[in-house]
Every structure is written in C-alpha cells, then in structure tokens.
Amino acid sequence: MNAFLAIIGRDLRLATRRGGEAALTLGFFVVAITLFPFGVGPEPELLGRIAAGIIWVTALLAATVSFDRLFRADMEDGTLELLALAPLPLELAVLAKAIAHWLLTGLAVTLLAPVMGLMLNLPEAAYGPLVAGLLLGTPALSLLGGIGAALVLGARRGGALVGLLVLPLFLPVLIFGISAVEATLIGLPLAPHLLILGALLAVALPVGVFGSAAALRLALE
Amino acid sequence: MTAATQPAGLVADHLRCERGGRLLFADLCFAVAPGGALLLTGPNGAGKTSLMRVLSGLLPARAGRILWQGRDTVEEPGPWRRALAWLGHDNAIKPQLSVAENLAFWSRLGASGHSVPEALEETGIGHLADLPAAMLSAGQRRRLALARLALTRGGCWLMDEPTVTLDSASLARLGTMIARHRADGGIAVIASHDALDLPGAQALDLGALDTARA
C-alpha cells in the first residue's frame, strides 16, 4: 500500500513541479470549448442544446492529449524498468499511475465542467447529470487510455496514434454520459444511465490495468 | 549439479537467449552463492545486457530457468522481486525531484534495509541531498543510481555497466560498496568493461562463447 501511494504521490508531485503539464490539459479543455460559440454562432438556444455534447467530446479530446505523456517519461529515464521489477505488481503500479492521471485531468475537467456549462448556456437541470456522468466516466477514460499510451511507447511520435487507438474505446462512455443528461432533460430517471456508466468503469478497471501492464511488459522486452 | 542440491543464491540453468533472430547464448549455466559475485565480460554485442535483462525477468529466456534461493523466478517472482536491485543503463532519476526525494521514492517502493541518508553517505553524495537532481553531473547521477542499490541489504544486485561516467574516487567507493554488500551475504552480478576489484569473483566471458554459436 505504501508503494502504491508512493507512486501516486510522486506523479502528483512531478506534475506540480513540471507545472505546465496538468495545466496544458485543462487549458486545452477550456480553449477548445471557447471555440464553439465562435464556430456555431452565439445563439443561447442552440448552444444550450449542444452544450453537454460539447463538454463531453472536449473532455475526451483533452484526456487523449494527455495520454502520450502517461508512461513516456518513465520509459525514457528507466523508471519503468524498475517499476516492472519492483515487489509491487506492475498492474498496481499502472493503477496508481491511472489514479494520479485522473486526479490531474479527469477530476479537474469534471470540476471545470459547470463553469464551461455556464458559458454555453447549459440548461439548469443538466448540471447534476453532467457532473455525475463525468465523475463516473473520466476514471474509465484514464484507465482505458493507459492501454493506448502503453501500446505506442515504441513509436517515436505516439501522440496522434494514441487518439486513434483510444477514442473508439471511449465511445460507450460518451454515449451513456450524454444520455444521462438527455434523459434528465426530458424527465426520465437518471439512475439507469449512471449505473451503466458505473458498469463501464467496472469493466475498464480490469481491462485497463491488465491491458496496460501487458503492453508495458512487451515494450520493456 | 542440480537446483535441488544448490538451493541458496542465484542459479542459471541452461539459459538460452535470442535477440532479433540471432542466438546470443545457449545452455548457459552458472551458480552464485550468497556473498559471491559474477563479473560478465565480453565485447559489445556479446549479450551482457541481454543476459542481465533475462536474469532480472524483463526479458523472457527462450529456454532454461533462473532460480533464486532454489525457487524458479518466473513461476514464483515474489521472492526474487523483493531480493532484486536493478541498475540498468538509465539512471531512473527524476530531474524535478531532489536527490533525497528520488531515493525516498525507491525506498518506499520496497528497497529497504538502509535509510536514505545512509545510502547517500555510502555513495558520497550526502552533501547533495537537497539539490534538484537536474543539477547533478553525469557522474553524480550515476552515484545517485548506485545509492538506490545501497538502500538494500542482502539480495541480489544486477549492475549493467555500473562504472559508466564514474571518476576514480567513485570507482573505489563502488568497490567498497560491493564488498560491504557481499559481506552482508548479498550477491552482485556485474557487467563491466572496467577492471573492478572484486576479490573471489567468478568471471564469465560471453565473448568466449562465440565458438558455440556457429
């Protein structure tokens, strides 16, 4: 447990020391969302109707931007070899890194989402389901994204490749994240959608952890 | 000599390794008892690093087994992982963290036996503890990587070219450090081009296996 927390703590500390890294993801999230009112026109009606979709899709893209760095620095300086040889199973090391990644990106995006909703004239009733959906959905993104990040370690420029690999995996999360908002807006119960998002997270946990660890072992051979 | 009669220490049993379709070594056997050392030599490309990676478990062997205290390191990786301290080509140093923070992380990750200040003292970088690792010279970075091994007591050190970028004073210190480790009952497997003072060490010349390759 101590080793597990040490990895989370180290990743958070590294991110704050490097400064820009976490801010980069959030900056991307905010700037990309800001572009939409310019692109589709400033009518509050129209923006309000597509606001949840904009926020969700941008959250996926922002997460994708951050994955390339998830394992790359550790791979390049030899830390990954040591993590693979440590008494702590590599799967748990991967989980610790995914948690740190989520705290730095997913959680931050979730907390920023209501502010972005305000800017896009998101209907009042949609705030709750949007945030609840992001809270359940973004950890799944961090877990699944790890697979892509680990798979492209051998490629010199993996950034765009990660996106191609993981964005299709994100599709179910996006569908049920949006349907949670839509259902609330037309008066249907919210719970089933959140339960499905929870189920997706429960699937992403083993798939992401074991998939990433297997890909990392291959990269280290 | 079978593994059953040789339970203690590190035993390689008919190891075979191929890289990129090229056979590096086959039927490689050796045994290192507690307190012992094995020095791997051979020209570039002879397979020193590959053998180290096979021993560590990073690279699966094509055939053969590696036994630690009589247990197969692939079937039962737990005891081997706890005993193993790996020094690769890369130093695994985070430039954003201080020297002491870098070591403290590895200490929390399972390298225990000696405290962080003790390990820093042993490698002679105690006065740099609070400096960001980004400020270190190449030799100091290597010493910080060695300090990570100095955290452990006993166990098995796998050191791939530990002497790279070290000055002569640090070389002497490395010799003392390895001697201390062996006196504690530890094992050191070292791949190096430099002449290290390792009293009673076994030597394995991977270049000399060349003839068996054809």
Coordinates of C-alpha atoms in Angstrom, one line a residue:
Chain A
M1 CA 0.0 0.0 0.0
N2 CA 2.9 2.3 0.9
A3 CA 4.4 1.7 -2.5
F4 CA 1.1 2.2 -4.2
L5 CA 0.6 5.6 -2.5
A6 CA 4.3 6.5 -3.2
I7 CA 3.6 6.2 -7.0
I8 CA 0.5 8.4 -6.8
G9 CA 2.3 10.9 -4.7
R10 CA 5.3 11.0 -6.9
D11 CA 3.3 11.5 -10.1
L12 CA 1.3 14.3 -8.5
R13 CA 4.5 16.0 -7.2
L14 CA 6.2 15.6 -10.6
A15 CA 3.1 17.2 -12.3
T16 CA 3.1 20.2 -10.0
R17 CA 6.9 20.6 -10.3
R18 CA 6.7 20.5 -14.1
G19 CA 3.9 22.9 -13.8
G20 CA 2.6 23.1 -17.3
E21 CA 1.6 19.5 -17.7
A22 CA -1.8 19.4 -15.9
A23 CA -2.5 23.0 -16.9
L24 CA -2.0 22.0 -20.5
T25 CA -4.9 19.5 -20.5
L26 CA -7.1 22.0 -18.7
G27 CA -6.1 24.8 -21.0
F28 CA -6.9 22.6 -24.0
F29 CA -10.3 21.8 -22.5
V30 CA -11.2 25.5 -21.8
V31 CA -9.8 26.9 -25.1
A32 CA -11.4 24.2 -27.3
I33 CA -14.8 24.8 -25.6
T34 CA -14.4 28.5 -26.1
L35 CA -14.1 28.0 -29.8
F36 CA -17.6 26.5 -30.2
P37 CA -19.6 29.7 -29.6
F38 CA -17.5 31.3 -32.4
G39 CA -17.9 28.3 -34.6
V40 CA -21.7 27.6 -34.3
G41 CA -22.8 31.2 -33.5
P42 CA -23.6 32.8 -30.2
E43 CA -27.3 31.9 -30.1
P44 CA -28.0 30.8 -26.5
E45 CA -30.8 28.4 -27.6
L46 CA -28.5 26.5 -30.0
L47 CA -25.5 26.5 -27.6
G48 CA -27.7 25.3 -24.7
R49 CA -28.9 22.4 -26.7
I50 CA -25.5 21.1 -27.7
A51 CA -23.6 22.3 -24.5
A52 CA -23.4 18.9 -22.9
G53 CA -22.2 17.2 -26.0
I54 CA -19.5 19.9 -26.5
I55 CA -18.3 19.5 -22.9
W56 CA -18.2 15.6 -23.1
V57 CA -16.4 15.5 -26.5
T58 CA -13.9 18.1 -25.5
A59 CA -13.3 16.2 -22.2
L60 CA -12.5 13.1 -24.3
L61 CA -10.1 15.0 -26.6
A62 CA -8.4 16.7 -23.6
A63 CA -7.9 13.4 -22.0
T64 CA -6.4 12.0 -25.2
V65 CA -3.9 14.8 -25.5
S66 CA -2.5 13.9 -22.1
F67 CA -2.1 10.2 -22.6
D68 CA 1.1 10.3 -24.6
R69 CA 3.0 11.5 -21.5
L70 CA 1.5 8.9 -19.2
F71 CA 4.3 6.4 -19.5
R72 CA 6.7 8.0 -21.9
A73 CA 8.9 9.9 -19.3
D74 CA 9.1 6.8 -17.1
M75 CA 10.1 4.7 -20.2
E76 CA 12.8 7.1 -21.3
D77 CA 14.6 7.5 -18.0
G78 CA 14.5 3.8 -17.0
T79 CA 11.9 4.2 -14.2
L80 CA 9.5 1.8 -15.9
E81 CA 12.1 -1.0 -15.8
L82 CA 12.3 -0.6 -12.1
L83 CA 8.6 -0.4 -11.6
A84 CA 8.3 -3.6 -13.6
L85 CA 10.9 -5.3 -11.3
A86 CA 9.6 -3.9 -8.1
P87 CA 7.9 -6.1 -5.5
L88 CA 4.6 -4.2 -6.2
P89 CA 2.9 -6.0 -9.2
L90 CA 3.1 -3.8 -12.3
E91 CA -0.7 -3.9 -12.5
L92 CA -0.9 -2.0 -9.3
A93 CA 1.7 0.4 -10.4
V94 CA -0.4 1.1 -13.5
L95 CA -3.5 1.6 -11.4
A96 CA -1.6 4.1 -9.2
K97 CA -0.5 6.0 -12.3
A98 CA -4.0 5.9 -13.7
I99 CA -5.4 7.4 -10.4
A100 CA -2.8 10.1 -10.5
H101 CA -3.6 10.8 -14.1
W102 CA -7.3 11.0 -13.3
L103 CA -6.7 13.4 -10.3
L104 CA -4.7 15.7 -12.6
T105 CA -7.0 15.6 -15.7
G106 CA -10.4 13.9 -15.2
L107 CA -11.2 15.3 -11.8
A108 CA -10.0 18.8 -12.8
V109 CA -12.1 18.6 -16.0
T110 CA -15.2 17.5 -14.0
L111 CA -14.8 20.4 -11.6
L112 CA -14.4 22.9 -14.5
A113 CA -17.3 21.5 -16.5
P114 CA -20.0 23.5 -14.6
V115 CA -18.1 26.7 -15.4
M116 CA -18.0 25.8 -19.0
G117 CA -21.7 24.9 -18.9
L118 CA -22.4 28.4 -17.7
M119 CA -20.6 29.8 -20.7
L120 CA -22.5 27.6 -23.1
N121 CA -25.9 28.3 -21.5
L122 CA -26.3 24.7 -20.3
P123 CA -29.9 24.1 -19.1
E124 CA -30.1 24.2 -15.3
A125 CA -31.3 20.7 -14.9
A126 CA -28.4 19.3 -16.8
Y127 CA -25.6 20.4 -14.4
G128 CA -26.2 17.5 -12.0
P129 CA -26.2 14.6 -14.5
L130 CA -23.3 16.2 -16.5
V131 CA -21.1 16.3 -13.5
A132 CA -22.2 12.9 -12.1
G133 CA -21.6 11.4 -15.6
L134 CA -18.1 12.9 -15.9
L135 CA -17.3 11.8 -12.3
L136 CA -18.0 8.2 -13.3
G137 CA -16.9 8.4 -16.9
T138 CA -13.5 10.1 -16.6
P139 CA -11.8 7.5 -14.4
A140 CA -12.7 4.9 -17.1
L141 CA -11.0 7.2 -19.7
S142 CA -7.8 7.3 -17.6
L143 CA -7.8 3.5 -17.3
L144 CA -8.6 2.7 -20.9
G145 CA -6.2 5.5 -22.2
G146 CA -3.4 3.7 -20.4
I147 CA -3.6 0.8 -22.8
G148 CA -3.1 3.2 -25.8
A149 CA -0.3 5.1 -24.0
A150 CA 1.5 1.8 -23.3
L151 CA 1.0 0.4 -26.8
V152 CA 2.5 3.4 -28.5
L153 CA 5.6 3.5 -26.3
G154 CA 7.7 2.0 -29.1
A155 CA 6.5 4.6 -31.6
R156 CA 8.6 7.8 -31.7
R157 CA 5.6 10.2 -32.1
G158 CA 2.7 8.4 -30.5
G159 CA 0.5 11.4 -29.7
A160 CA -1.9 11.1 -32.7
L161 CA -1.7 7.3 -32.6
V162 CA -2.9 7.2 -29.0
G163 CA -6.0 9.2 -30.1
L164 CA -6.8 6.8 -32.9
L165 CA -6.4 3.8 -30.6
V166 CA -8.3 5.0 -27.6
L167 CA -11.1 7.3 -28.9
P168 CA -13.1 4.4 -30.2
L169 CA -12.8 2.8 -26.8
F170 CA -14.3 5.9 -25.2
L171 CA -17.4 5.7 -27.3
P172 CA -19.6 3.8 -24.8
V173 CA -18.6 6.3 -22.1
L174 CA -19.6 9.2 -24.3
I175 CA -22.9 7.6 -25.3
F176 CA -24.1 7.0 -21.8
G177 CA -22.6 10.2 -20.4
I178 CA -24.8 12.2 -22.9
S179 CA -27.8 10.0 -22.5
A180 CA -27.7 10.7 -18.7
V181 CA -28.1 14.4 -19.5
E182 CA -30.7 13.9 -22.2
A183 CA -32.8 11.6 -20.0
T184 CA -32.9 14.2 -17.2
L185 CA -33.9 17.0 -19.6
I186 CA -36.9 15.0 -20.9
G187 CA -37.9 13.9 -17.4
L188 CA -36.7 10.3 -17.4
P189 CA -34.9 8.8 -14.4
L190 CA -31.2 9.4 -14.3
A191 CA -30.2 6.4 -12.3
P192 CA -30.0 3.7 -15.1
H193 CA -27.6 5.8 -17.1
L194 CA -25.3 6.4 -14.1
L195 CA -25.5 2.7 -13.3
I196 CA -24.4 1.8 -16.9
L197 CA -21.5 4.4 -16.6
G198 CA -20.6 2.7 -13.3
A199 CA -20.6 -0.7 -15.0
L200 CA -18.4 0.7 -17.8
L201 CA -16.0 1.8 -15.1
A202 CA -16.1 -1.6 -13.6
V203 CA -15.1 -3.1 -16.9
A204 CA -12.5 -0.5 -17.7
L205 CA -10.7 -1.2 -14.4
P206 CA -9.5 -4.8 -15.1
V207 CA -9.3 -4.2 -18.9
G208 CA -7.2 -1.0 -18.5
V209 CA -5.0 -2.3 -15.7
F210 CA -4.2 -5.7 -17.1
G211 CA -4.1 -4.4 -20.7
S212 CA -1.7 -1.6 -19.9
A213 CA 0.6 -3.8 -17.8
A214 CA 0.8 -6.4 -20.6
A215 CA 1.6 -3.7 -23.2
L216 CA 4.3 -2.2 -20.9
R217 CA 5.9 -5.6 -20.4
L218 CA 6.1 -6.0 -24.2
A219 CA 7.6 -2.5 -24.5
L220 CA 10.3 -3.4 -22.0
E221 CA 11.4 -6.6 -23.6
Chain B
M1 CA 24.8 -30.1 -10.1
T2 CA 21.0 -29.7 -10.0
A3 CA 19.0 -27.0 -8.4
A4 CA 17.9 -29.2 -5.7
T5 CA 21.4 -29.5 -4.3
Q6 CA 22.1 -25.9 -4.8
P7 CA 19.3 -24.0 -3.1
A8 CA 21.0 -20.8 -1.9
G9 CA 21.9 -17.9 -4.1
L10 CA 21.3 -17.3 -7.8
V11 CA 21.4 -20.2 -10.3
A12 CA 21.1 -20.0 -14.0
D13 CA 20.1 -23.3 -15.5
H14 CA 20.7 -23.9 -19.3
L15 CA 19.6 -20.4 -20.3
R16 CA 19.1 -19.5 -23.9
C17 CA 18.6 -16.1 -25.4
E18 CA 17.9 -14.9 -28.9
R19 CA 17.6 -11.3 -30.0
G20 CA 16.4 -10.4 -33.4
G21 CA 16.8 -13.9 -34.7
R22 CA 20.4 -14.1 -33.5
L23 CA 21.5 -16.6 -30.9
L24 CA 23.3 -14.8 -28.1
F25 CA 23.9 -17.7 -25.8
A26 CA 22.5 -21.2 -25.2
D27 CA 22.9 -23.7 -22.4
L28 CA 24.4 -21.1 -20.2
C29 CA 24.8 -22.3 -16.6
F30 CA 26.2 -20.7 -13.5
A31 CA 25.6 -20.5 -9.8
V32 CA 26.5 -17.7 -7.5
A33 CA 26.4 -18.4 -3.8
P34 CA 25.5 -15.8 -1.1
G35 CA 28.4 -13.4 -0.7
G36 CA 29.6 -14.2 -4.2
A37 CA 30.0 -12.0 -7.3
L38 CA 29.8 -12.7 -11.0
L39 CA 31.6 -10.5 -13.4
L40 CA 30.3 -10.6 -17.0
T41 CA 32.7 -9.5 -19.7
G42 CA 32.8 -9.7 -23.5
P43 CA 32.9 -7.4 -26.5
N44 CA 30.0 -5.0 -27.4
G45 CA 27.0 -7.0 -28.6
A46 CA 28.1 -10.2 -26.9
G47 CA 24.9 -10.3 -24.9
K48 CA 25.9 -8.9 -21.5
T49 CA 22.9 -6.6 -21.2
S50 CA 20.6 -9.3 -22.7
L51 CA 21.8 -11.7 -20.0
M52 CA 21.2 -9.1 -17.3
R53 CA 17.7 -8.5 -18.6
V54 CA 17.0 -12.2 -18.8
L55 CA 18.2 -12.6 -15.2
S56 CA 16.0 -9.7 -14.0
G57 CA 12.9 -11.1 -15.7
L58 CA 12.5 -8.1 -18.1
L59 CA 13.3 -10.4 -21.0
P60 CA 11.9 -13.9 -21.0
A61 CA 14.5 -16.6 -21.6
R62 CA 14.0 -18.8 -24.7
A63 CA 14.8 -21.8 -22.6
G64 CA 16.1 -22.6 -19.2
R65 CA 15.4 -21.5 -15.7
I66 CA 16.6 -19.0 -13.2
L67 CA 16.5 -20.0 -9.6
W68 CA 16.7 -17.6 -6.6
Q69 CA 17.1 -19.5 -3.3
G70 CA 16.1 -22.6 -5.1
R71 CA 12.8 -21.2 -6.5
D72 CA 12.0 -20.5 -10.1
T73 CA 12.0 -16.7 -10.6
V74 CA 9.3 -17.0 -13.4
E75 CA 6.9 -19.3 -11.5
E76 CA 7.4 -17.5 -8.2
P77 CA 8.5 -14.0 -8.9
G78 CA 7.7 -12.7 -5.4
P79 CA 10.9 -13.6 -3.5
W80 CA 13.1 -12.7 -6.5
R81 CA 11.4 -9.2 -6.9
R82 CA 12.0 -8.5 -3.3
A83 CA 15.6 -9.5 -3.4
L84 CA 16.4 -7.9 -6.7
A85 CA 18.0 -4.5 -7.1
W86 CA 18.5 -3.5 -10.8
L87 CA 20.9 -0.9 -12.2
G88 CA 20.4 -0.5 -15.9
H89 CA 21.9 1.8 -18.4
D90 CA 19.4 4.5 -17.5
N91 CA 19.6 6.0 -14.0
A92 CA 15.8 6.3 -13.4
I93 CA 16.3 9.8 -11.9
K94 CA 13.5 12.4 -12.0
P95 CA 15.2 15.8 -12.5
Q96 CA 12.3 17.6 -10.9
L97 CA 12.8 15.9 -7.6
S98 CA 15.7 16.5 -5.2
V99 CA 18.3 13.8 -4.7
A100 CA 16.8 12.7 -1.4
E101 CA 13.3 12.7 -2.8
N102 CA 14.4 10.5 -5.7
L103 CA 15.9 8.0 -3.2
A104 CA 13.0 8.2 -0.8
F105 CA 10.6 7.1 -3.6
W106 CA 12.6 3.9 -4.3
S107 CA 12.9 3.4 -0.6
R108 CA 9.1 3.4 -0.2
L109 CA 8.7 1.2 -3.3
G110 CA 10.4 -1.7 -1.5
A111 CA 14.1 -1.1 -1.4
S112 CA 14.6 -1.3 2.3
G113 CA 17.4 -2.2 4.7
H114 CA 19.3 1.0 4.8
S115 CA 17.9 4.5 5.2
V116 CA 18.1 7.2 2.6
P117 CA 20.9 9.2 4.4
E118 CA 23.0 6.1 4.9
A119 CA 22.7 5.3 1.2
L120 CA 23.6 8.8 0.2
E121 CA 26.6 8.7 2.6
E122 CA 27.8 5.4 1.2
T123 CA 27.9 6.8 -2.4
G124 CA 29.4 10.1 -1.2
I125 CA 26.6 12.4 -2.3
G126 CA 25.2 13.1 1.2
H127 CA 26.1 16.8 0.7
L128 CA 23.9 17.0 -2.4
A129 CA 20.7 15.6 -0.7
D130 CA 18.6 18.7 -1.1
L131 CA 19.8 19.6 -4.6
P132 CA 17.4 19.1 -7.5
A133 CA 18.6 16.1 -9.4
A134 CA 18.6 18.2 -12.6
M135 CA 21.7 20.0 -11.2
L136 CA 23.8 16.8 -11.0
S137 CA 26.6 16.0 -13.2
A138 CA 26.6 12.7 -15.2
G139 CA 28.9 11.0 -12.6
Q140 CA 26.8 12.3 -9.7
R141 CA 23.7 11.0 -11.4
R142 CA 25.3 7.6 -11.7
R143 CA 26.2 7.7 -8.0
L144 CA 22.6 8.6 -7.2
A145 CA 21.5 5.5 -9.1
L146 CA 24.0 3.4 -7.2
A147 CA 22.7 4.9 -3.9
R148 CA 19.3 3.3 -4.9
L149 CA 21.1 -0.1 -4.7
A150 CA 22.8 0.9 -1.4
L151 CA 19.3 1.2 0.1
T152 CA 19.0 -2.6 0.0
R153 CA 20.6 -5.1 2.4
G154 CA 21.4 -8.6 1.1
G155 CA 19.6 -9.7 -2.0
C156 CA 21.0 -9.6 -5.5
W157 CA 22.4 -6.6 -7.3
L158 CA 22.2 -6.8 -11.1
M159 CA 24.5 -4.0 -12.3
D160 CA 24.8 -3.2 -16.0
E161 CA 27.9 -1.1 -16.6
P162 CA 27.9 0.5 -13.1
T163 CA 31.1 2.3 -13.7
V164 CA 30.0 4.5 -16.6
T165 CA 30.9 8.1 -16.0
L166 CA 32.4 7.4 -12.5
D167 CA 35.6 9.1 -11.5
S168 CA 38.4 7.1 -9.8
A169 CA 37.4 8.1 -6.3
S170 CA 33.9 6.9 -7.0
L171 CA 35.2 3.7 -8.5
A172 CA 37.0 2.9 -5.3
R173 CA 33.8 3.8 -3.4
L174 CA 31.9 1.4 -5.6
G175 CA 34.3 -1.3 -4.8
T176 CA 33.9 -0.8 -1.1
M177 CA 30.1 -0.7 -1.5
I178 CA 30.1 -4.0 -3.4
A179 CA 32.4 -5.5 -0.8
R180 CA 30.0 -4.4 2.0
H181 CA 27.1 -5.8 0.1
R182 CA 28.8 -9.2 -0.3
A183 CA 29.9 -9.2 3.3
D184 CA 26.2 -8.8 4.2
G185 CA 25.5 -12.0 2.3
G186 CA 24.4 -10.3 -0.9
I187 CA 25.2 -11.3 -4.5
A188 CA 26.4 -9.0 -7.2
V189 CA 26.2 -9.7 -10.9
I190 CA 28.2 -7.1 -12.8
A191 CA 28.6 -6.5 -16.5
S192 CA 31.5 -4.1 -16.9
H193 CA 34.4 -3.3 -19.2
D194 CA 36.3 -1.6 -16.4
A195 CA 38.6 -3.6 -14.1
L196 CA 36.7 -3.7 -10.8
D197 CA 38.4 -5.0 -7.7
L198 CA 36.2 -8.0 -6.9
P199 CA 38.1 -10.5 -4.7
G200 CA 37.0 -14.0 -5.3
A201 CA 34.5 -13.1 -8.0
Q202 CA 33.6 -15.6 -10.7
A203 CA 34.1 -14.4 -14.3
L204 CA 32.0 -15.2 -17.3
D205 CA 33.3 -14.1 -20.7
L206 CA 30.3 -14.0 -23.1
G207 CA 32.7 -13.3 -26.0
A208 CA 34.4 -16.7 -25.4
L209 CA 31.1 -18.5 -26.0
D210 CA 31.4 -17.4 -29.7
T211 CA 32.5 -20.7 -31.0
A212 CA 29.4 -22.4 -29.7
R213 CA 27.3 -20.2 -31.9
A214 CA 28.1 -21.5 -35.3

